[in-house]
Amino acid sequence: MSSITVAAHAKINLTLYVGNKRSDGYHDIDSIMHQIVLSDEITVSADDSLRLTVAEGTAPAGEDNLMWTAARRFLDAASLTKGLSMILKKRIPSPAGMGGGSADAAAVLLAANEVYDHPLSQDELLSLAAGLGADVPFCLAGGCARCQGIGEKMTPVTPWHGLPLVIVRPDISVSTGAAYAQIDASSHKRPDTTEQMVQALEEKNISLLSASLMNHFEEGLFPQEDELARTSEALSRFGRPFQMTGSGSAFFLIADDLKEARHIAETISREHSAWYTAVTETL
Ligand SMILES: C[C@@](CO)(OP(=O)(O)O)[C@H](O)COP(=O)(O)OP(=O)(O)OC[C@H]1O[C@@H](n2ccc(N)nc2=O)[C@H](O)[C@@H]1O
Ligand SMILES: Nc1ncnc2c1ncn2[C@@H]1O[C@H](COP(=O)(O)OP(=O)(O)O)[C@@H](O)[C@H]1O
């Protein structure tokens, strides 16, 4: 196969417990990540050199894009003296806590392996993924998983397909590194509800899922970033479960059905025209 087009799906964190800082500067986490339908589109073709075109939306060009690093490391690991031509249609908001760059990098690893007839095993791809970023192994494995360690220790969890979601991203960016540092500075720790969330997903129990939503970053970031607190307030009036995803600044709200999701998204976008809003579903 000389060319392939794939979807690079965004993720949401249904739970995100942040543990202590480790000696390597990273933090152990306990998080249920779920892929969602919202995705970037990536076309990867065999070529003599490495090229990247951003054909839609906004993302770093060339070497600053994680896709470039993923492609370079794939070619080196597979001992290929060839290149790859990559076209990105960027649709996932960024940065947002939705793992867009990680999803793109994982998609490049999988697509490049297809294009060059599987020179690397799944374990070799996972090891390349772990070297690219904490969320990349999950994006490579996909579905729904409990992610521990810094995200690389994954246990598959029963996904809940088709939960209707409204995604809202206020017009601010949060630095992931700064968000982790903020957690170190705060003494409050919410209890870890990840076990409970696994049970909620297995039972498809929306009340238990709603009660188990938890993101440690909210505690430290909301008092610091007015716009995040404002987004939380704007979402609270719909009476549906919602939460910030990852280190922000996007939120997800779980609607009863797609019709309600569209109504909520329209209402928010009318009142906050600078905010990104989208309707999607869990994958
Ligand atoms: C917070 C989470 C939750 O899913 O997602 P996002 O908000 O980025 O989507 C992840 O842990 C983000 O993973 P990822 O975005 O891949 O992080 P990286 O680029 O590897 O790390 C950026 C910086 O965040 C800090 N970091 C990251 C992961 C981790 N477990 N502990 C950390 O302390 C480190 O300071 C690191 O230098
Ligand atoms: N393919 C990519 N898509 C988006 N951002 C990318 C990509 N490659 C590198 N980046 C860089 O990564 C940063 C984090 O982006 P992103 O992965 O979307 O964040 P998050 O994980 O918080 O959703 C961006 O600000 C950008 O500089």
XYZ file of C-alpha atoms and ligand atoms in Angstrom:
347
model
C 0.000 0.000 0.000
C 1.619 3.298 -1.041
C -0.799 5.715 0.649
C -3.314 5.583 3.497
C -5.756 8.066 5.098
C -6.579 7.569 8.789
C -8.573 9.315 11.535
C -6.564 10.497 14.564
C -9.139 10.532 17.368
C -9.127 12.946 20.314
C -9.444 11.666 23.907
C -11.190 12.812 27.051
C -10.124 12.022 30.632
C -13.160 10.701 32.526
C -11.006 10.590 35.663
C -7.588 12.150 36.194
C -5.921 11.568 39.544
C -2.434 13.068 39.826
C -0.075 11.413 42.305
C 3.289 12.516 43.554
C 6.099 13.995 41.469
C 8.694 11.352 40.604
C 12.474 11.681 40.496
C 12.314 12.113 36.676
C 10.070 15.184 37.123
C 6.948 13.451 35.813
C 3.862 12.586 37.886
C 2.195 9.210 38.297
C -1.410 9.391 37.214
C -4.509 7.218 37.429
C -6.839 8.104 34.584
C -9.620 6.641 32.482
C -9.092 7.878 28.942
C -11.789 7.416 26.298
C -11.384 8.090 22.586
C -14.073 10.212 20.978
C -15.316 10.543 17.402
C -13.852 14.057 16.923
C -10.642 13.543 14.945
C -7.953 14.970 12.689
C -7.492 13.424 9.245
C -4.028 12.247 8.261
C -2.806 10.955 4.913
C 0.564 9.205 4.872
C 2.295 8.164 1.631
C 5.601 6.499 0.832
C 8.086 9.115 -0.423
C 11.839 9.678 -0.815
C 12.020 12.447 1.785
C 10.047 13.653 4.826
C 7.309 16.252 4.130
C 4.385 17.633 6.105
C 1.548 19.764 4.738
C -1.100 21.263 7.048
C -4.012 21.316 4.589
C -6.714 22.471 7.007
C -6.754 24.169 10.427
C -3.733 25.269 12.428
C -0.799 23.166 13.663
C 2.989 23.562 13.780
C 4.737 23.026 10.448
C 7.779 20.832 9.835
C 10.010 19.652 12.668
C 7.942 21.339 15.409
C 5.049 19.004 14.704
C 5.031 15.790 16.767
C 4.069 13.961 13.551
C 7.492 14.823 12.141
C 9.316 13.352 15.152
C 7.070 10.270 15.011
C 7.843 9.750 11.306
C 11.616 10.287 11.812
C 11.766 7.806 14.722
C 9.668 5.263 12.806
C 11.993 5.398 9.774
C 15.082 5.081 12.000
C 13.644 2.201 14.060
C 12.618 0.349 10.892
C 16.059 1.045 9.297
C 14.368 2.544 6.230
C 16.377 4.923 4.051
C 13.119 6.311 2.638
C 10.828 9.175 3.641
C 7.142 9.875 4.199
C 4.786 12.469 2.835
C 2.171 13.527 5.430
C -0.950 15.675 5.016
C -2.746 16.880 8.160
C -6.310 18.198 8.304
C -6.403 19.653 11.835
C -9.849 19.638 13.461
C -9.145 18.860 17.140
C -8.783 22.126 19.115
C -5.266 22.686 20.466
C -3.968 22.862 23.090
C -7.065 21.582 24.806
C -6.358 18.517 26.981
C -7.753 16.393 24.132
C -4.435 14.846 23.107
C -4.533 16.162 19.528
C -0.765 16.165 18.919
C -0.454 12.750 20.596
C -3.281 11.345 18.441
C -1.596 12.657 15.272
C 1.770 11.138 16.267
C 0.174 7.755 17.040
C -1.721 7.835 13.732
C 1.538 8.503 11.852
C 3.219 5.484 13.528
C 0.315 3.181 12.602
C -0.091 4.555 9.059
C 3.649 4.507 8.305
C 3.809 0.882 9.461
C 0.970 0.063 7.015
C 2.551 1.973 4.123
C 5.891 0.170 4.556
C 4.302 -3.285 5.052
C 4.623 -3.717 8.842
C 8.363 -3.590 9.562
C 7.626 -2.969 13.283
C 5.612 -5.043 15.780
C 2.856 -3.537 17.965
C 5.256 -3.649 20.973
C 7.921 -1.762 18.997
C 5.329 0.851 17.976
C 4.211 1.184 21.623
C 7.786 1.717 22.732
C 8.264 4.459 20.083
C 4.946 5.976 21.239
C 6.089 6.119 24.876
C 9.182 8.065 23.812
C 7.030 10.666 22.026
C 4.784 11.707 24.936
C 2.825 10.460 27.922
C -0.497 10.218 26.050
C 0.812 8.716 22.797
C 0.672 5.016 23.921
C -3.033 5.423 24.742
C -3.705 7.098 21.391
C -1.941 4.189 19.666
C -3.905 1.525 21.593
C -7.195 3.460 21.326
C -10.613 2.671 22.779
C -10.960 3.148 26.511
C -8.269 2.341 29.064
C -7.175 2.922 32.642
C -3.806 4.644 32.242
C -1.274 4.540 35.073
C 2.444 5.256 35.442
C 2.758 8.469 33.407
C 0.095 7.064 31.091
C 2.010 4.161 29.519
C 0.694 1.402 31.828
C -2.629 0.660 30.205
C -5.434 -1.685 31.229
C -8.271 -1.940 28.684
C -11.687 -0.893 30.035
C -15.076 -1.581 28.429
C -15.747 1.457 26.236
C -19.148 3.154 26.297
C -19.841 3.881 22.632
C -22.064 6.738 21.584
C -22.283 8.880 24.731
C -23.429 12.245 23.307
C -20.902 14.973 24.124
C -20.660 18.736 23.866
C -17.054 19.958 23.706
C -16.410 23.522 24.848
C -13.014 25.203 24.796
C -12.796 28.758 26.119
C -10.385 31.072 24.363
C -7.375 30.403 26.635
C -4.490 27.910 26.614
C -3.143 26.032 29.618
C 0.438 24.718 29.678
C 0.492 21.038 30.688
C 3.807 21.409 32.545
C 2.526 24.461 34.460
C -0.713 22.625 35.333
C 1.278 19.745 36.893
C 3.433 22.238 38.817
C 0.262 23.891 40.126
C -0.888 20.537 41.564
C 2.399 20.198 43.476
C 1.773 23.584 45.044
C -1.736 22.715 46.302
C -2.350 20.519 49.338
C -5.894 19.316 48.553
C -6.289 15.963 46.882
C -9.660 14.651 45.792
C -10.163 10.899 46.344
C -9.365 8.686 43.338
C -12.669 7.586 41.768
C -11.066 5.592 38.938
C -12.167 2.130 40.255
C -15.717 3.440 40.523
C -15.529 4.805 36.956
C -14.432 1.376 35.652
C -17.539 -0.105 37.313
C -19.767 2.656 35.851
C -18.481 1.910 32.348
C -18.897 -1.849 32.783
C -22.475 -1.409 34.040
C -23.294 1.477 31.639
C -24.505 3.281 34.767
C -24.819 7.000 33.976
C -25.490 8.068 37.598
C -22.374 6.260 38.806
C -20.377 7.660 35.860
C -21.582 11.150 36.691
C -20.663 10.708 40.379
C -17.218 9.345 39.429
C -16.100 12.205 37.150
C -12.940 13.726 38.636
C -10.082 15.855 37.343
C -7.406 16.927 39.811
C -6.312 19.824 37.621
C -9.636 21.636 38.144
C -8.891 22.260 41.822
C -5.645 24.112 41.186
C -6.482 25.806 37.875
C -9.992 27.206 38.439
C -8.972 29.694 41.157
C -6.099 30.839 38.893
C -7.853 31.074 35.527
C -11.110 33.051 35.598
C -12.068 31.839 32.123
C -12.025 28.181 33.262
C -14.215 28.983 36.268
C -16.529 30.927 33.916
C -16.770 27.956 31.540
C -17.580 25.639 34.429
C -20.316 28.035 35.561
C -21.734 28.343 32.020
C -21.955 24.536 31.719
C -23.414 23.957 35.199
C -26.770 25.519 34.296
C -27.678 22.693 31.889
C -27.881 20.205 34.783
C -25.847 17.557 32.965
C -22.534 15.952 34.025
C -19.497 17.849 32.758
C -15.774 18.186 33.444
C -12.552 19.710 32.143
C -10.464 17.209 30.145
C -6.717 16.698 30.741
C -4.899 19.865 31.704
C -7.524 21.931 29.837
C -8.760 24.193 28.591
C -11.500 22.111 26.909
C -14.495 20.699 28.803
C -16.907 17.910 27.877
C -20.578 17.750 28.864
C -22.544 14.498 28.605
C -25.970 15.187 27.114
C -29.017 12.896 27.154
C -29.030 12.619 23.365
C -27.554 14.272 20.270
C -30.551 16.611 19.885
C -29.989 18.001 23.375
C -26.222 18.155 22.731
C -26.809 20.285 19.621
C -29.181 22.578 21.528
C -26.642 23.076 24.353
C -23.800 23.694 21.875
C -25.876 26.291 19.990
C -26.817 28.069 23.227
C -23.183 28.243 24.374
C -21.869 29.374 21.030
C -24.533 32.133 20.848
C -23.537 33.453 24.276
C -19.757 32.915 23.961
C -18.852 33.373 20.312
C -15.092 33.236 21.018
C -15.347 29.737 22.527
C -14.909 26.581 20.425
C -17.974 24.315 20.623
C -18.608 20.968 18.953
C -21.009 18.049 19.251
C -19.484 14.575 19.167
C -19.746 11.136 20.820
C -17.539 8.642 22.601
C -15.991 6.190 20.115
C -2.431 15.963 31.326
C -2.564 14.847 30.329
C -3.596 13.835 30.862
O -4.005 12.930 29.865
O -3.059 15.221 29.065
P -3.169 16.616 28.219
O -3.783 17.671 29.062
O -1.787 17.003 27.769
O -4.023 16.246 27.045
C -1.212 14.102 30.148
O -0.740 13.590 31.367
C -0.149 14.940 29.514
O 0.507 14.131 28.643
P 1.394 14.742 27.437
O 0.712 15.943 26.861
O 1.702 13.623 26.520
O 2.608 15.215 28.249
P 4.116 15.428 27.771
O 4.113 16.244 26.543
O 4.788 14.093 27.779
O 4.653 16.316 29.016
C 4.540 17.710 29.123
C 5.002 18.106 30.524
O 3.972 17.777 31.489
C 4.529 17.264 32.691
N 4.010 15.912 32.930
C 3.434 15.216 31.930
C 2.877 13.972 32.164
C 2.964 13.443 33.482
N 2.442 12.252 33.788
N 3.565 14.149 34.462
C 4.083 15.384 34.210
O 4.609 16.024 35.123
C 6.032 17.304 32.525
O 6.471 18.527 33.098
C 6.211 17.343 31.017
O 7.395 17.988 30.651
N 0.146 17.553 15.381
C 0.008 18.493 16.321
N -1.206 18.986 16.605
C -1.347 19.913 17.585
N -0.337 20.422 18.318
C 0.886 19.962 18.081
C 1.115 18.987 17.072
N 2.419 18.723 17.070
C 2.991 19.488 18.015
N 2.081 20.257 18.633
C 2.379 21.174 19.767
O 1.846 20.565 20.944
C 1.188 21.505 21.771
C 0.086 20.781 22.532
O -0.938 20.496 21.619
P -2.011 19.322 21.814
O -1.381 17.993 21.647
O -3.150 19.599 20.911
O -2.415 19.570 23.331
P -3.291 18.741 24.354
O -2.648 17.417 24.586
O -3.326 19.592 25.582
O -4.653 18.615 23.767
C 0.667 22.578 20.810
O 0.584 23.823 21.434
C 1.696 22.547 19.671
O 2.709 23.500 19.885
